[in-house]
Amino acid sequence: MWLLKLSWKNMWRNRNRTAITMTAVFFSVILSILTNSLQEGVFDNLIKNVVSFYSGYIQIHKTGYWDEQILDNTFENSQELQDQILQLENIDAVTPRLESFALASSDTLTKGCMVIGILPGKEDAITQLKNKVTEGNYLSDGDLGIMMGEGLARRLKLELKDSVVLIGQGYHGAMAVGKYPITGILSFGQPEMNDQSLYMTLANAQVLYSAENRLTSYVIGLENTNDLDPTAENIRSSLGDGYETMTWEEMMPEVVQHIRTDKGSMVIIQLVLYMLIAFGIFGTLLMMMVERKYEMGMLVAIGMKKFKLMQVMMLESLFTVLSGCILGILASIPIVVYLYKYPIRFKGQLAEVYEEFGFEAIFPTSTNPEIFLNQGILVLILGLILSLYPIVKIARINPVNAMKK
Amino acid sequence: MKTVIDAHNISKTFNPETIPIHAVRDVHLHLERGEFTALVGPSGSGKTTLLNMLGGLDKPDKGNILINGVDITSLTPNALIDFRLKNIGFVFQSFNLIPVFTARENVELIMQLQHRSKSEIEERVRTLFQEIGLEDKMDTRPAQLSGGQQQRVAVARALASKPQFILADEPTANLDSKSATKLLDIMAKLNEEENITFIFSTHDPRVIKRARRVITLVDGQVHSDTGPIDTSSDHFNTIEKE
């Protein structure tokens, strides 16, 4: 107890110095949490846009479909198969899709698009597609209309209630032609989805592509998205070789690569931040050792074991670092929560640049408690490592030399 | 009388390989319990080095030192720290109280290191502050005490562990005359009434006058070992000049 008391009191021996060190730790922790939180938030948003709102976390296709995405590589829809998948662990929902390409035409304009045939109710349960409707209505079962991304509508100069003509190739080389009224306009966070996607009911899509009861994929909704790989493995072993089960990471390696690269560059920024913290703490420890060399020599002379003195110094460093760290974490919480609720949005040209690269120009933060905890632990470890300096100095202290003035 | 310190033929040389300085040379010393001894001599005569060796802070190059029969020159560094804690009290020239602790906490520190019980610590602290006459300053920080008061607290700290003897390195050097007299009165009283052994290194005639034994060092060797001496005598002045 008295060791704690001595350390605590020593910490306030030079108030200005302690305050400066604590402030350095305080701001570094805030900066570190903010950069981490923004990075995680942006990635979460990216994954949410791409994965949750479109691909789903896992998809099942006929083996070979992903390498050659043509309608000849479809499989037959089967309630039995869906039930088999639903019985597996961590599976929340299954929805069938038939996806293919087509040329979408208005009066004078034509653009390639991705036609996605869905079961409206089940699709919404997994991808919350209904929330993306900005004009008109969400599809219903038996609906003869289509919904399209706002970017596609803009490019084709089409509006709600206009008609769009689709021309493509169907199952086994059949012609695919149809004319559909636009009953809904969708807005996606991901620009690519806005510019290319066109939704219709599964039945309509199967008629368009002459692919009766055929599907390109089952999109799987998970109870716990953290157990992605084990769940995929479980599906693989349950369905056998006729089907390929792919996680979103396997389907979109470019997204995974982007996240990895971005995280790598963030590591460098964080290293600079931690170096700043480290120099701040080390400077304090250095001055502290010079100032208190005599006193430490005296304490060893009167009978304080070096180990006890080391404990005192270690506790002092920890108190200083921990205090700055805790204050930094507390101060960063309202900032992170605010930016989570009201994310930074880029506008104008900067936003266009982001969208050109396929990203929504929005920067929400992540409120994942792990970010706060990890920063605390990292700075604490840093403090512990740096406190090795006074420990080494104390281990070598000779009371007679230390007390020489 | 019980022997407290028995030093045999101790020597200490600094910089033995470059420019050797023979700080202490072949000193024999024998101190009994209850002695009130002053180590005197000119600057550089080896007083502090001898005191450091007697206190186990420094090791002699030659010879051995027995304290209460224990040869401290053969103890490991850790065992030596433990030995100092239990057997030796230190009073330094510049008081060396911990500035962030109160006077009471400074005195308690030694007993905390000895793992004494709370009640024992409280009782001992009260007694010690009564003895040094600073009961009303127990909760005052060193910076708010005068030099003399700080040195009295340092004496209380040195006594806290109930040591075999107290080593005081120039205890009155930084004190005014009144504070020095008061400090010496307290130490003399503790010596007489509680039979506590004191060894001072000093230049201060006021301390030397009060000592019952005066050991004079010149060039690291014992020049004389006498009873009380007259500090106005030619003999004393010659040594001081040397």
XYZ file of C-alpha atoms in Angstrom:
647
model
C 0.000 0.000 0.000
C 2.774 2.411 0.935
C 4.460 1.623 -2.383
C 1.355 2.823 -4.184
C 1.231 5.876 -1.939
C 4.864 6.726 -2.604
C 4.458 6.216 -6.351
C 1.293 8.312 -6.506
C 2.882 11.134 -4.515
C 6.067 10.961 -6.585
C 4.006 11.256 -9.723
C 2.835 14.693 -8.581
C 6.296 15.798 -7.447
C 6.731 17.815 -10.634
C 3.174 18.648 -11.602
C 4.007 20.439 -14.844
C 6.122 17.595 -16.140
C 3.530 14.976 -15.247
C 0.810 17.127 -16.821
C 2.833 17.482 -20.044
C 3.455 13.734 -20.248
C -0.170 12.950 -19.492
C -1.299 15.460 -22.115
C 1.003 13.888 -24.705
C -0.443 10.459 -23.928
C -3.973 11.932 -23.815
C -3.831 13.452 -27.308
C -1.965 10.523 -28.805
C -4.595 8.113 -27.498
C -7.407 10.288 -28.885
C -5.676 10.526 -32.270
C -4.898 6.851 -32.292
C -8.473 5.869 -31.383
C -9.913 8.268 -33.944
C -7.742 7.042 -36.800
C -8.452 3.425 -35.889
C -12.121 4.034 -35.444
C -12.412 5.926 -38.740
C -10.525 3.203 -40.542
C -12.658 0.427 -39.063
C -15.796 2.478 -39.662
C -14.958 3.027 -43.325
C -14.208 -0.666 -43.794
C -17.367 -1.689 -41.961
C -19.321 0.633 -44.223
C -17.611 -0.749 -47.285
C -18.330 -4.321 -46.237
C -21.899 -3.388 -45.324
C -22.451 -1.768 -48.707
C -20.904 -4.522 -50.721
C -21.560 -7.585 -48.636
C -24.653 -7.010 -46.566
C -26.545 -5.124 -49.268
C -25.626 -7.258 -52.189
C -23.531 -10.370 -52.177
C -24.433 -11.661 -48.718
C -21.749 -13.189 -46.524
C -21.877 -16.581 -48.256
C -23.171 -17.686 -51.645
C -23.761 -21.163 -53.021
C -23.454 -21.767 -56.769
C -23.179 -24.688 -59.109
C -19.525 -25.728 -59.165
C -17.674 -23.663 -61.781
C -20.164 -20.793 -61.872
C -17.864 -18.230 -60.279
C -15.176 -18.794 -62.879
C -17.621 -18.725 -65.774
C -20.674 -16.739 -64.843
C -23.096 -17.845 -67.533
C -26.649 -19.101 -67.317
C -25.580 -22.545 -68.466
C -23.865 -22.854 -65.105
C -27.108 -22.528 -63.149
C -28.666 -25.148 -60.890
C -32.200 -26.225 -60.146
C -34.025 -24.541 -57.296
C -35.018 -27.078 -54.672
C -36.892 -26.581 -51.431
C -35.207 -29.726 -50.128
C -31.786 -28.179 -50.724
C -32.816 -24.944 -49.000
C -34.085 -26.889 -45.985
C -30.813 -28.836 -45.854
C -28.847 -25.562 -45.739
C -31.186 -23.973 -43.189
C -30.656 -26.880 -40.806
C -26.942 -26.165 -40.585
C -25.454 -24.212 -37.688
C -25.289 -20.382 -37.853
C -27.578 -20.174 -40.906
C -30.212 -17.515 -40.469
C -31.820 -17.348 -43.925
C -31.483 -18.539 -47.522
C -32.698 -16.682 -50.591
C -32.471 -17.784 -54.220
C -31.277 -15.549 -57.056
C -30.957 -15.676 -60.775
C -28.431 -13.145 -62.005
C -27.275 -12.343 -65.502
C -26.287 -9.492 -67.777
C -28.485 -7.647 -70.209
C -28.529 -4.492 -72.276
C -30.996 -2.016 -70.836
C -32.430 0.477 -73.289
C -34.546 3.571 -73.079
C -35.633 5.563 -76.162
C -32.188 6.399 -77.432
C -29.783 5.094 -74.804
C -28.454 1.641 -74.015
C -26.379 0.473 -71.116
C -25.197 -2.846 -69.807
C -26.703 -3.867 -66.501
C -26.857 -6.691 -64.031
C -30.316 -8.244 -63.819
C -31.014 -9.798 -60.456
C -34.052 -11.985 -60.023
C -35.105 -12.209 -56.384
C -37.818 -13.336 -54.006
C -38.673 -9.873 -52.621
C -39.568 -10.936 -49.074
C -36.619 -13.287 -48.524
C -34.154 -10.931 -50.224
C -35.181 -8.095 -47.945
C -34.736 -10.329 -44.897
C -31.063 -10.815 -45.806
C -29.961 -7.640 -47.609
C -32.549 -5.087 -46.377
C -33.074 -4.118 -49.991
C -36.370 -2.406 -49.132
C -34.397 0.309 -47.274
C -32.669 1.246 -50.510
C -35.880 2.271 -52.259
C -35.856 6.047 -52.655
C -38.700 6.386 -55.151
C -41.694 4.175 -55.897
C -42.313 0.859 -54.203
C -40.396 -2.237 -53.293
C -41.138 -5.304 -55.400
C -43.855 -7.674 -54.327
C -44.348 -11.340 -55.267
C -45.919 -11.488 -58.710
C -44.853 -7.914 -59.497
C -44.252 -7.413 -63.210
C -42.211 -4.229 -62.758
C -38.542 -3.742 -62.003
C -36.415 -1.632 -59.632
C -33.181 -0.061 -60.837
C -30.267 1.799 -59.290
C -30.530 5.580 -59.495
C -27.281 5.792 -61.425
C -28.560 3.442 -64.106
C -31.848 5.349 -64.315
C -29.981 8.617 -64.662
C -27.725 7.297 -67.388
C -30.707 5.938 -69.313
C -32.637 9.149 -68.566
C -35.490 7.108 -67.162
C -37.846 7.882 -64.307
C -40.357 6.041 -62.226
C -43.217 4.572 -64.292
C -41.121 4.732 -67.501
C -40.377 1.455 -69.262
C -37.071 -0.201 -69.930
C -36.297 -2.785 -72.584
C -33.910 -5.594 -71.719
C -32.080 -7.642 -74.330
C -29.710 -10.468 -73.506
C -28.920 -14.112 -73.901
C -30.920 -16.696 -72.009
C -30.396 -20.270 -70.817
C -28.845 -22.539 -73.446
C -28.445 -19.635 -75.911
C -32.101 -18.583 -75.976
C -32.972 -14.944 -76.734
C -33.854 -12.899 -73.685
C -36.035 -9.884 -74.446
C -38.541 -8.063 -72.277
C -40.088 -4.696 -71.569
C -40.702 -3.708 -67.960
C -42.178 -0.746 -66.148
C -39.988 0.904 -63.505
C -41.770 0.629 -60.173
C -38.903 1.555 -57.883
C -35.627 3.474 -57.845
C -32.880 2.282 -55.529
C -29.990 4.156 -53.989
C -26.906 2.188 -52.903
C -23.912 3.334 -50.936
C -21.670 1.680 -53.492
C -21.561 3.593 -56.791
C -21.078 0.450 -58.892
C -24.336 -0.961 -57.583
C -26.136 2.316 -58.339
C -24.968 2.314 -61.937
C -25.542 -1.317 -62.821
C -28.190 -3.076 -60.785
C -31.676 -3.905 -61.931
C -33.984 -6.033 -59.759
C -37.035 -8.032 -60.764
C -38.857 -10.963 -59.234
C -37.231 -14.350 -59.579
C -40.159 -15.635 -61.640
C -39.838 -12.731 -64.085
C -36.108 -13.269 -64.434
C -36.598 -16.997 -65.062
C -39.105 -16.170 -67.807
C -36.804 -13.497 -69.313
C -33.874 -15.859 -69.482
C -35.911 -18.973 -70.325
C -34.441 -20.563 -67.209
C -37.440 -22.144 -65.573
C -36.826 -22.998 -61.923
C -33.098 -22.367 -62.358
C -30.862 -20.292 -60.106
C -27.392 -18.830 -60.171
C -27.049 -18.705 -56.392
C -28.412 -19.111 -52.934
C -27.474 -16.117 -50.816
C -26.993 -17.035 -47.186
C -27.756 -14.852 -44.188
C -25.755 -15.668 -41.032
C -26.648 -15.450 -37.367
C -23.057 -14.563 -36.435
C -20.970 -13.029 -39.208
C -17.757 -13.575 -37.257
C -18.044 -17.341 -37.830
C -17.851 -16.923 -41.586
C -15.210 -19.500 -42.446
C -16.401 -22.360 -40.211
C -19.947 -21.897 -41.498
C -18.781 -21.950 -45.123
C -16.790 -25.085 -44.440
C -19.809 -26.690 -42.848
C -21.957 -25.929 -45.903
C -19.239 -27.270 -48.216
C -19.070 -30.591 -46.433
C -22.860 -30.840 -46.297
C -23.539 -30.110 -49.993
C -20.708 -32.048 -51.574
C -18.863 -31.440 -54.839
C -21.791 -30.395 -57.040
C -21.955 -26.960 -55.461
C -19.364 -24.295 -54.726
C -19.689 -22.410 -51.444
C -17.945 -19.055 -51.379
C -17.503 -16.441 -48.658
C -17.645 -12.767 -49.579
C -13.878 -12.632 -49.075
C -13.403 -15.294 -51.748
C -15.848 -13.612 -54.094
C -14.356 -10.149 -53.668
C -10.625 -10.543 -53.032
C -10.053 -6.975 -54.275
C -12.046 -5.632 -51.307
C -10.040 -7.776 -48.901
C -6.817 -6.637 -50.555
C -7.853 -3.002 -50.336
C -8.627 -3.343 -46.634
C -5.279 -5.045 -46.035
C -3.337 -2.384 -47.920
C -5.119 0.433 -46.171
C -4.560 -1.154 -42.777
C -0.875 -1.494 -43.626
C -0.547 2.229 -44.341
C -2.417 2.988 -41.127
C 0.149 0.952 -39.198
C 2.814 3.478 -40.279
C 0.719 6.432 -39.072
C 0.124 4.630 -35.796
C 3.814 3.877 -35.424
C 4.557 7.598 -35.694
C 1.930 8.294 -33.051
C 3.317 5.675 -30.717
C 6.817 7.010 -31.248
C 5.559 10.423 -30.139
C 4.053 8.865 -27.032
C 7.229 6.901 -26.410
C 9.469 9.977 -26.675
C 7.183 11.904 -24.335
C 7.256 9.210 -21.698
C 10.951 8.521 -22.126
C 11.814 12.213 -21.738
C 9.945 12.267 -18.457
C 11.649 9.134 -17.219
C 15.053 10.466 -18.210
C 14.576 13.745 -16.330
C 13.072 11.919 -13.387
C 16.092 9.639 -13.100
C 18.560 12.520 -13.259
C 16.639 14.555 -10.681
C 16.178 11.713 -8.255
C 19.463 9.880 -8.551
C 20.625 11.193 -5.172
C 17.383 10.299 -3.460
C 17.396 6.808 -4.932
C 20.922 6.280 -3.706
C 19.816 7.434 -0.266
C 16.823 5.055 -0.269
C 19.041 2.102 -1.140
C 21.521 3.267 1.532
C 18.920 3.306 4.287
C 17.711 -0.161 3.364
C 15.216 -0.061 0.544
C 15.762 -3.066 -1.675
C 16.356 -2.187 -5.323
C 13.428 -4.373 -6.313
C 11.090 -2.216 -4.209
C 12.517 0.928 -5.743
C 11.950 -0.569 -9.198
C 8.348 -1.231 -8.268
C 7.922 2.388 -7.199
C 9.327 3.658 -10.501
C 7.276 1.217 -12.522
C 4.094 2.213 -10.723
C 4.899 5.882 -11.287
C 5.288 5.330 -15.029
C 2.142 3.250 -15.097
C 0.114 5.821 -13.173
C 1.194 8.589 -15.537
C 0.591 6.577 -18.696
C -2.645 5.019 -17.433
C -4.092 8.347 -16.336
C -3.372 9.933 -19.727
C -4.670 6.837 -21.436
C -7.934 6.613 -19.486
C -8.580 10.334 -19.931
C -7.828 9.984 -23.659
C -10.234 7.054 -23.987
C -12.969 8.899 -22.065
C -12.537 12.029 -24.163
C -12.547 10.100 -27.435
C -15.860 8.314 -26.724
C -18.150 11.329 -27.386
C -16.123 12.280 -30.499
C -16.322 8.757 -31.919
C -20.040 8.432 -31.107
C -20.751 11.827 -32.699
C -18.898 10.893 -35.884
C -20.691 7.552 -35.914
C -24.073 9.289 -35.822
C -23.077 12.166 -38.075
C -20.319 10.767 -40.306
C -18.012 12.980 -42.320
C -19.302 13.241 -45.897
C -17.175 14.367 -48.779
C -18.945 16.411 -51.388
C -18.242 17.727 -54.858
C -15.137 16.663 -56.724
C -13.591 14.854 -53.804
C -16.718 12.718 -53.480
C -16.597 11.979 -57.202
C -13.010 10.786 -56.916
C -14.019 8.349 -54.173
C -17.019 7.168 -56.137
C -14.894 6.620 -59.222
C -12.927 4.121 -57.194
C -16.142 2.440 -56.162
C -16.376 3.786 -52.623
C -19.090 5.735 -50.961
C -17.679 9.155 -49.977
C -18.686 8.791 -46.370
C -16.475 8.346 -43.275
C -18.332 6.909 -40.340
C -16.464 5.835 -37.215
C -16.662 2.433 -35.632
C -17.785 2.224 -32.009
C -16.319 -1.225 -31.519
C -15.165 -1.287 -27.847
C -12.131 -3.324 -28.893
C -10.660 -0.220 -30.560
C -10.691 1.676 -27.252
C -9.471 -1.309 -25.278
C -6.674 -2.127 -27.725
C -5.333 1.427 -27.662
C -5.357 1.374 -23.867
C -3.490 -1.921 -23.783
C -0.975 -0.796 -26.431
C -0.104 2.424 -24.623
C 0.103 0.510 -21.361
C 2.536 -1.992 -22.862
C 4.531 0.925 -24.245
C 4.687 2.446 -20.766
C 5.825 -0.864 -19.318
C 8.542 -1.282 -21.920
C 9.807 2.266 -21.342
C 9.825 1.818 -17.595
C 12.541 -0.762 -18.168
C 14.925 2.187 -18.481
C 14.645 3.306 -14.830
C 14.619 -0.340 -13.798
C 17.945 -0.969 -15.491
C 19.310 2.251 -13.979
C 18.177 1.241 -10.507
C 19.630 -2.232 -10.902
C 23.016 -0.571 -11.523
C 22.731 2.091 -8.856
C 25.542 2.371 -6.355
C 24.431 4.383 -3.316
C 27.855 5.958 -2.748
C 28.183 7.160 -6.354
C 24.544 8.200 -6.546
C 24.900 10.361 -3.437
C 27.984 12.171 -4.712
C 27.049 15.763 -5.482
C 30.490 -3.616 27.047
C 29.198 -5.113 23.832
C 31.263 -4.627 20.672
C 29.254 -3.039 17.896
C 31.902 -2.383 15.250
C 35.146 -4.251 14.817
C 37.120 -3.168 11.746
C 40.392 -4.932 10.979
C 43.078 -3.481 8.811
C 40.729 -1.913 6.288
C 41.997 -0.061 3.248
C 40.340 1.568 0.279
C 42.057 2.881 -2.845
C 40.262 4.767 -5.597
C 41.475 4.671 -9.219
C 43.984 1.883 -8.435
C 44.976 1.529 -12.087
C 45.333 5.208 -13.048
C 46.159 7.715 -10.337
C 45.667 5.789 -7.088
C 44.131 7.677 -4.207
C 44.583 5.864 -0.905
C 41.461 7.089 0.860
C 41.752 4.748 3.867
C 44.902 2.862 4.848
C 45.169 -0.010 7.308
C 42.589 1.299 9.745
C 41.721 -0.688 12.846
C 38.637 0.409 14.696
C 36.764 -0.980 17.649
C 33.538 0.610 18.875
C 31.484 -0.428 21.888
C 27.775 -0.036 22.377
C 26.786 3.406 23.680
C 29.780 5.264 22.313
C 29.418 8.847 21.115
C 32.283 9.078 18.674
C 33.443 11.784 16.300
C 35.558 11.029 13.241
C 37.523 14.168 12.555
C 40.162 15.240 10.127
C 40.759 17.616 7.264
C 38.936 17.349 3.950
C 40.147 14.337 1.986
C 41.368 12.561 5.101
C 39.031 9.607 4.449
C 36.273 10.276 7.002
C 33.377 9.792 4.593
C 34.999 6.756 2.923
C 35.545 5.141 6.322
C 31.998 5.958 7.343
C 30.642 4.509 4.068
C 32.579 1.294 4.678
C 31.401 1.043 8.297
C 27.843 1.563 7.039
C 28.162 -1.163 4.399
C 27.729 1.310 1.546
C 31.203 0.666 0.214
C 33.482 -2.359 0.428
C 37.072 -2.142 1.589
C 39.734 -3.430 -0.809
C 41.427 -5.074 2.105
C 40.474 -6.096 5.641
C 37.081 -6.885 7.119
C 34.382 -5.204 9.157
C 32.401 -7.053 11.783
C 29.175 -5.505 12.964
C 27.661 -7.334 15.907
C 29.857 -10.243 14.884
C 28.655 -10.313 11.267
C 31.343 -9.790 8.626
C 29.581 -7.324 6.349
C 32.345 -7.440 3.739
C 31.259 -10.968 2.825
C 27.543 -10.220 2.430
C 25.847 -10.183 -0.991
C 24.528 -6.776 -2.145
C 20.938 -7.708 -1.311
C 21.843 -9.150 2.066
C 23.827 -6.009 2.748
C 20.802 -3.790 2.046
C 18.778 -5.924 4.419
C 21.540 -5.738 7.015
C 21.681 -1.957 6.777
C 17.927 -1.749 7.157
C 17.967 -3.739 10.381
C 21.231 -2.630 11.966
C 22.384 0.780 10.803
C 20.775 4.205 10.967
C 21.971 6.946 8.615
C 21.880 10.704 9.043
C 23.095 12.666 6.030
C 24.528 16.135 5.730
C 21.662 17.420 3.575
C 18.862 15.688 5.517
C 17.600 13.742 2.476
C 14.004 13.460 3.483
C 11.586 12.405 0.772
C 9.964 15.691 -0.223
C 6.576 14.247 -1.179
C 6.138 12.535 2.187
C 5.231 14.218 5.442
C 7.659 14.065 8.368
C 5.653 11.176 9.819
C 5.633 9.259 6.505
C 9.402 9.712 6.175
C 9.908 8.078 9.550
C 7.298 5.397 8.881
C 8.981 4.415 5.606
C 11.819 2.532 7.318
C 9.386 0.556 9.453
C 7.201 -0.155 6.448
C 10.288 -1.619 4.788
C 10.722 -3.790 7.883
C 7.104 -4.960 7.629
C 6.243 -3.777 11.142
C 2.613 -3.832 12.267
C 0.510 -0.691 11.959
C 0.090 -0.299 15.723
C 3.812 -0.762 16.324
C 4.618 1.827 13.674
C 2.176 4.346 15.149
C 3.527 3.930 18.664
C 7.151 4.155 17.585
C 6.509 7.245 15.447
C 4.787 8.993 18.372
C 7.673 8.170 20.716
C 10.305 9.316 18.229
C 8.591 12.622 17.501
C 8.327 13.240 21.241
C 12.039 12.564 21.584
C 12.952 15.010 18.809
C 10.414 17.533 20.045
C 8.436 17.787 16.830
C 5.090 16.210 17.760
C 3.280 19.190 16.248
C 5.116 18.889 12.914
C 4.382 15.243 12.182
C 2.089 15.967 9.266
C 4.229 18.694 7.780
C 6.157 18.227 4.570
C 9.970 18.673 4.707
C 9.866 21.858 2.611
C 7.845 23.521 5.370
C 10.351 22.595 8.085
C 13.544 24.453 8.950
C 16.909 22.802 8.271
C 17.293 21.911 11.950
C 13.816 20.421 12.097
C 14.469 18.400 8.949
C 17.662 17.024 10.427
C 15.810 16.072 13.619
C 13.283 14.185 11.487
C 16.236 12.501 9.742
C 17.515 11.406 13.163
C 14.063 10.038 14.007
C 14.097 8.168 10.697
C 17.526 6.734 11.478
C 16.281 5.606 14.886
C 13.019 4.165 13.613
C 14.468 0.766 12.795
C 16.055 0.459 16.274
C 19.532 0.118 14.737
C 22.735 -1.079 16.403
C 24.310 2.306 15.722
C 23.805 5.537 13.856
C 26.247 6.886 11.298
C 25.998 10.618 10.774
C 27.918 12.272 7.957
C 28.497 15.927 8.874
C 25.046 16.176 10.492
C 25.419 19.815 11.542
C 27.155 21.111 8.407
C 24.033 22.733 6.985
C 22.605 23.955 10.285
C 22.765 27.269 12.096
C 24.258 27.344 15.537
C 20.969 27.115 17.426
C 19.659 24.209 15.339
C 22.997 22.403 15.591
C 22.985 22.720 19.378
C 19.400 21.481 19.594
C 20.222 18.498 17.359
C 23.300 17.628 19.396
C 21.285 17.871 22.602
C 18.784 15.370 21.245
C 21.472 12.961 20.066
C 23.391 13.241 23.322
C 20.213 12.587 25.274
C 19.386 9.526 23.182
C 22.938 8.313 23.687
C 22.882 8.807 27.427
C 19.375 7.670 28.188
C 18.885 4.903 25.619
C 22.515 3.936 25.123
C 22.317 4.482 21.349
C 25.690 4.393 19.608
C 26.533 7.413 17.420
C 29.461 7.866 15.029
C 29.820 11.226 13.310
C 32.144 12.428 10.657
C 32.531 16.107 11.282
C 34.526 19.297 11.079
C 32.238 21.049 13.473
C 33.919 21.971 16.780
C 30.484 21.954 18.445
C 30.102 18.276 17.627
C 33.668 17.411 18.496
C 33.302 19.116 21.878
C 30.340 16.911 22.718
C 31.975 13.667 21.605
C 33.262 11.317 24.266
C 35.715 9.766 21.856
C 37.447 11.506 18.974
C 39.180 9.576 16.209
C 41.351 11.752 14.039
C 42.116 10.694 10.485
C 44.943 12.139 8.456
C 45.701 10.866 4.929
C 43.440 7.874 5.429
C 45.152 6.716 8.601
C 44.177 6.987 12.238
C 46.285 9.828 13.537
C 44.908 9.753 17.054
C 42.144 8.072 19.027
C 41.418 9.986 22.215
C 38.766 10.966 24.704
C 37.093 14.394 24.512
C 39.422 17.026 23.098
C 39.708 20.732 23.432
C 38.814 22.191 20.029
C 40.671 25.370 20.798
C 43.907 23.464 21.382
C 46.915 23.769 19.100
C 46.747 20.038 18.412
C 43.222 20.318 16.965
C 44.038 23.423 14.948
C 47.100 21.779 13.450
C 45.036 18.804 12.291
C 42.374 21.058 10.824
C 45.008 23.042 8.959
C 46.614 19.893 7.611
